[in-house]
Amino acid sequence: SAVISQKPSRDICQRGTSLTIQCQVDSQVTMMFWYRQQPGQSLTLIATANQGSEATYESGFVIDKFPISRPNLTFSTLTVSNMSPEDSSIYLCSAAAEKLFFGSGTQLSVL
Amino acid sequence: SQQGEEDPQALSIQEGENATMNCSYKTSINNLQWYRQNSGRGLVHLILIRSNEREKHSGRLRVTLDTSKKSSSLLITASRAADTASYFCATADDKIIFGKGTRLHILP
């Protein structure tokens, strides 16, 4: 199993600003993912964070809006750039060792 | 994009009854997984079934997989109040994609 620490746990941000969410895994994992979950909805995959190369984004998500870093096998960041109220959501980091382990999530509210 | 589609979207049953949730998907998979999410954010992995398996058990959980029909079912036997949660299937190949989920409510 893997333990994932994600921070911040919540934040309230102004429109037009950016927020970087950090995700730390207690062991080396091959795959890390970032998901978004809006209230009452399922998880939507934003991107796969690749170590040593650019993240792989899903349809509807672009690097300029959601830049992702993964400098090593235990750490990744997701930045939500130039935020608008539509970005208000829970953002979840996960690590895969066949099954997924999740961080506790970041609840983002954009005013 | 989402691949799995759960059915029903919501389910209310009496405590002690069995709950069955279904999941359909569209493309080939390496495995299919079921997760539970209680109110709030915690997602818990319940069970994984590989594409070459047809049935798997874990405690009160029973999962079936029919790759010819691209469908899976999750059965929770002898339901308890603590089983009240949202349940998601997730299909895995090079990434893990979640279905829309079933909201299960166990009535006392």
Short mmCIF file of C-alpha atoms in Angstrom, two decimals:
data_model
loop_
_atom_site.label_atom_id
_atom_site.label_comp_id
_atom_site.label_asym_id
_atom_site.label_seq_id
_atom_site.Cartn_x
_atom_site.Cartn_y
_atom_site.Cartn_z
CA SER A 1 0.00 0.00 0.00
CA ALA A 2 0.99 3.63 -0.36
CA VAL A 3 0.30 6.61 1.84
CA ILE A 4 -0.26 9.85 0.00
CA SER A 5 -0.01 13.28 1.55
CA GLN A 6 -1.73 16.04 -0.34
CA LYS A 7 -1.73 19.72 0.50
CA PRO A 8 -3.35 22.09 0.90
CA SER A 9 -6.47 20.31 2.04
CA ARG A 10 -8.57 23.28 1.10
CA ASP A 11 -8.16 26.81 -0.16
CA ILE A 12 -10.22 29.78 -1.17
CA CYS A 13 -8.74 31.72 -4.05
CA GLN A 14 -9.48 34.84 -6.02
CA ARG A 15 -10.38 34.74 -9.68
CA GLY A 16 -7.34 35.04 -11.90
CA THR A 17 -4.83 33.65 -9.41
CA SER A 18 -3.09 30.27 -9.47
CA LEU A 19 -2.83 27.51 -6.88
CA THR A 20 -0.28 24.71 -6.75
CA ILE A 21 -1.30 21.44 -5.09
CA GLN A 22 1.40 19.13 -3.84
CA CYS A 23 1.28 15.36 -3.61
CA GLN A 24 3.87 13.26 -1.76
CA VAL A 25 3.89 9.46 -1.79
CA ASP A 26 5.69 7.48 0.88
CA SER A 27 7.10 5.01 -1.63
CA GLN A 28 8.22 5.05 -5.23
CA VAL A 29 5.34 4.52 -7.61
CA THR A 30 5.35 4.16 -11.34
CA MET A 31 2.17 6.03 -12.12
CA MET A 32 0.58 9.09 -10.60
CA PHE A 33 -2.68 10.64 -11.67
CA TRP A 34 -4.60 13.82 -11.01
CA TYR A 35 -8.39 13.74 -10.86
CA ARG A 36 -11.08 16.35 -10.37
CA GLN A 37 -14.36 15.67 -8.64
CA GLN A 38 -17.18 18.17 -8.67
CA PRO A 39 -19.96 17.99 -6.06
CA GLY A 40 -22.10 14.91 -6.46
CA GLN A 41 -20.12 13.77 -9.48
CA SER A 42 -17.63 11.06 -10.24
CA LEU A 43 -13.90 11.49 -10.68
CA THR A 44 -12.66 12.91 -13.96
CA LEU A 45 -9.10 12.18 -14.94
CA ILE A 46 -7.17 15.36 -15.66
CA ALA A 47 -3.81 13.87 -16.56
CA THR A 48 -1.21 11.22 -15.95
CA ALA A 49 1.89 12.67 -14.32
CA ASN A 50 4.92 11.16 -16.01
CA GLN A 51 8.28 11.17 -14.31
CA GLY A 52 10.89 12.88 -16.43
CA SER A 53 8.57 13.89 -19.24
CA GLU A 54 5.52 16.00 -19.92
CA ALA A 55 2.22 14.92 -18.41
CA THR A 56 -0.37 13.20 -20.57
CA TYR A 57 -3.59 15.20 -20.55
CA GLU A 58 -7.11 13.95 -21.11
CA SER A 59 -9.51 15.55 -23.52
CA GLY A 60 -10.66 18.91 -22.23
CA PHE A 61 -7.57 19.57 -20.12
CA VAL A 62 -4.51 21.47 -21.32
CA ILE A 63 -1.05 22.08 -19.96
CA ASP A 64 -1.38 25.85 -19.91
CA LYS A 65 -4.34 25.61 -17.55
CA PHE A 66 -3.16 22.64 -15.47
CA PRO A 67 0.63 22.44 -15.54
CA ILE A 68 1.92 19.33 -13.80
CA SER A 69 5.36 18.51 -12.53
CA ARG A 70 6.76 15.16 -11.51
CA PRO A 71 10.43 15.53 -10.68
CA ASN A 72 10.79 12.05 -9.15
CA LEU A 73 8.88 8.85 -8.39
CA THR A 74 7.39 10.09 -5.12
CA PHE A 75 6.28 13.67 -5.77
CA SER A 76 4.03 15.60 -8.11
CA THR A 77 2.37 18.98 -8.28
CA LEU A 78 -0.70 20.25 -10.09
CA THR A 79 -1.19 23.95 -10.68
CA VAL A 80 -4.62 25.37 -11.42
CA SER A 81 -3.82 28.52 -13.38
CA ASN A 82 -5.78 31.71 -13.93
CA MET A 83 -8.64 30.36 -11.87
CA SER A 84 -12.29 31.03 -12.44
CA PRO A 85 -15.32 29.96 -10.35
CA GLU A 86 -15.76 27.00 -12.72
CA ASP A 87 -12.52 25.57 -11.33
CA SER A 88 -14.08 25.18 -7.88
CA SER A 89 -13.85 21.46 -7.23
CA ILE A 90 -12.04 18.79 -5.29
CA TYR A 91 -8.71 17.86 -6.80
CA LEU A 92 -7.34 14.42 -5.99
CA CYS A 93 -3.87 13.03 -6.41
CA SER A 94 -3.51 9.30 -6.78
CA ALA A 95 -0.74 6.78 -7.15
CA ALA A 96 -1.07 3.46 -8.86
CA ALA A 97 0.45 0.18 -7.88
CA GLU A 98 -2.13 -1.67 -9.98
CA LYS A 99 -4.86 -0.31 -7.73
CA LEU A 100 -5.13 3.35 -6.86
CA PHE A 101 -4.28 5.02 -3.60
CA PHE A 102 -5.64 8.48 -3.08
CA GLY A 103 -4.62 11.59 -1.27
CA SER A 104 -7.22 13.20 0.92
CA GLY A 105 -7.97 15.79 -1.74
CA THR A 106 -7.85 19.55 -2.05
CA GLN A 107 -11.14 21.38 -1.89
CA LEU A 108 -10.75 24.50 -3.98
CA SER A 109 -13.20 27.37 -3.97
CA VAL A 110 -12.70 30.23 -6.39
CA LEU A 111 -14.47 33.49 -5.66
CA SER B 1 -13.47 10.95 -20.44
CA GLN B 2 -15.43 8.39 -18.47
CA GLN B 3 -15.75 4.82 -19.59
CA GLY B 4 -17.69 3.03 -16.89
CA GLU B 5 -21.41 3.55 -16.47
CA GLU B 6 -22.97 2.36 -13.24
CA ASP B 7 -26.50 1.26 -12.86
CA PRO B 8 -28.53 2.19 -10.90
CA GLN B 9 -27.49 5.76 -10.18
CA ALA B 10 -29.06 5.52 -6.74
CA LEU B 11 -30.24 2.60 -4.63
CA SER B 12 -32.00 2.46 -1.27
CA ILE B 13 -32.45 -0.86 0.51
CA GLN B 14 -33.23 -2.11 3.99
CA GLU B 15 -30.42 -3.12 6.27
CA GLY B 16 -29.71 -6.81 5.91
CA GLU B 17 -30.74 -6.99 2.27
CA ASN B 18 -28.31 -7.51 -0.57
CA ALA B 19 -27.29 -4.65 -2.84
CA THR B 20 -26.32 -5.16 -6.46
CA MET B 21 -24.68 -2.54 -8.64
CA ASN B 22 -23.77 -2.92 -12.26
CA CYS B 23 -21.11 -1.35 -14.42
CA SER B 24 -20.76 -1.32 -18.19
CA TYR B 25 -17.74 -0.16 -20.12
CA LYS B 26 -16.73 0.37 -23.70
CA THR B 27 -13.15 -0.62 -24.49
CA SER B 28 -10.73 -3.40 -23.61
CA ILE B 29 -9.33 -3.45 -20.11
CA ASN B 30 -6.55 -5.02 -18.07
CA ASN B 31 -8.67 -5.07 -14.97
CA LEU B 32 -11.74 -3.52 -13.41
CA GLN B 33 -11.85 -2.11 -9.93
CA TRP B 34 -14.52 -1.04 -7.48
CA TYR B 35 -14.10 1.84 -5.07
CA ARG B 36 -16.20 3.24 -2.26
CA GLN B 37 -16.46 6.88 -1.31
CA ASN B 38 -18.17 7.93 1.87
CA SER B 39 -19.56 11.45 2.11
CA GLY B 40 -16.54 13.66 1.92
CA ARG B 41 -13.47 12.85 -0.06
CA GLY B 42 -12.03 9.52 0.99
CA LEU B 43 -11.88 6.93 -1.76
CA VAL B 44 -11.26 3.36 -0.71
CA HIS B 45 -10.27 0.55 -3.02
CA LEU B 46 -12.59 -2.43 -2.52
CA ILE B 47 -11.69 -5.10 -5.00
CA LEU B 48 -9.89 -5.66 -8.30
CA ILE B 49 -10.84 -8.26 -10.87
CA ARG B 50 -8.54 -9.02 -13.78
CA SER B 51 -9.72 -9.39 -17.33
CA ASN B 52 -9.11 -13.16 -17.23
CA GLU B 53 -11.16 -13.62 -14.07
CA ARG B 54 -14.92 -14.08 -13.94
CA GLU B 55 -15.71 -13.82 -10.25
CA LYS B 56 -14.01 -12.69 -7.11
CA HIS B 57 -14.99 -12.55 -3.45
CA SER B 58 -13.82 -10.44 -0.58
CA GLY B 59 -15.76 -10.69 2.67
CA ARG B 60 -19.32 -9.59 1.94
CA LEU B 61 -18.36 -8.42 -1.54
CA ARG B 62 -18.77 -10.43 -4.69
CA VAL B 63 -17.67 -9.08 -8.04
CA THR B 64 -18.32 -10.60 -11.44
CA LEU B 65 -16.84 -9.65 -14.78
CA ASP B 66 -18.16 -10.52 -18.22
CA THR B 67 -15.69 -9.25 -20.79
CA SER B 68 -17.88 -10.41 -23.68
CA LYS B 69 -20.63 -8.10 -22.49
CA LYS B 70 -18.19 -5.52 -21.13
CA SER B 71 -19.97 -5.50 -17.81
CA SER B 72 -19.31 -6.09 -14.13
CA SER B 73 -21.45 -6.33 -11.05
CA LEU B 74 -20.77 -5.68 -7.39
CA LEU B 75 -22.88 -7.51 -4.84
CA ILE B 76 -22.84 -6.50 -1.19
CA THR B 77 -24.49 -9.14 0.96
CA ALA B 78 -26.19 -8.57 4.32
CA SER B 79 -25.92 -4.81 3.99
CA ARG B 80 -25.16 -2.62 6.98
CA ALA B 81 -25.73 1.05 7.71
CA ALA B 82 -21.99 1.60 7.30
CA ASP B 83 -22.26 0.49 3.67
CA THR B 84 -24.05 3.75 2.86
CA ALA B 85 -21.71 5.42 0.36
CA SER B 86 -21.11 6.02 -3.32
CA TYR B 87 -19.63 3.13 -5.25
CA PHE B 88 -17.60 3.57 -8.42
CA CYS B 89 -16.31 1.12 -10.93
CA ALA B 90 -13.04 2.00 -12.61
CA THR B 91 -11.55 0.47 -15.70
CA ALA B 92 -7.82 0.15 -16.07
CA ASP B 93 -5.51 -0.16 -19.00
CA ASP B 94 -2.74 2.43 -19.15
CA LYS B 95 -4.84 4.74 -16.95
CA ILE B 96 -7.77 4.34 -14.61
CA ILE B 97 -11.08 5.85 -15.60
CA PHE B 98 -14.04 6.07 -13.23
CA GLY B 99 -17.71 5.54 -13.91
CA LYS B 100 -20.39 7.90 -12.67
CA GLY B 101 -21.11 5.93 -9.54
CA THR B 102 -24.03 4.47 -7.63
CA ARG B 103 -25.24 6.17 -4.47
CA LEU B 104 -26.21 3.43 -2.03
CA HIS B 105 -28.33 4.22 1.00
CA ILE B 106 -28.99 1.57 3.63
CA LEU B 107 -32.18 2.15 5.54
CA PRO B 108 -32.31 1.12 9.22
#
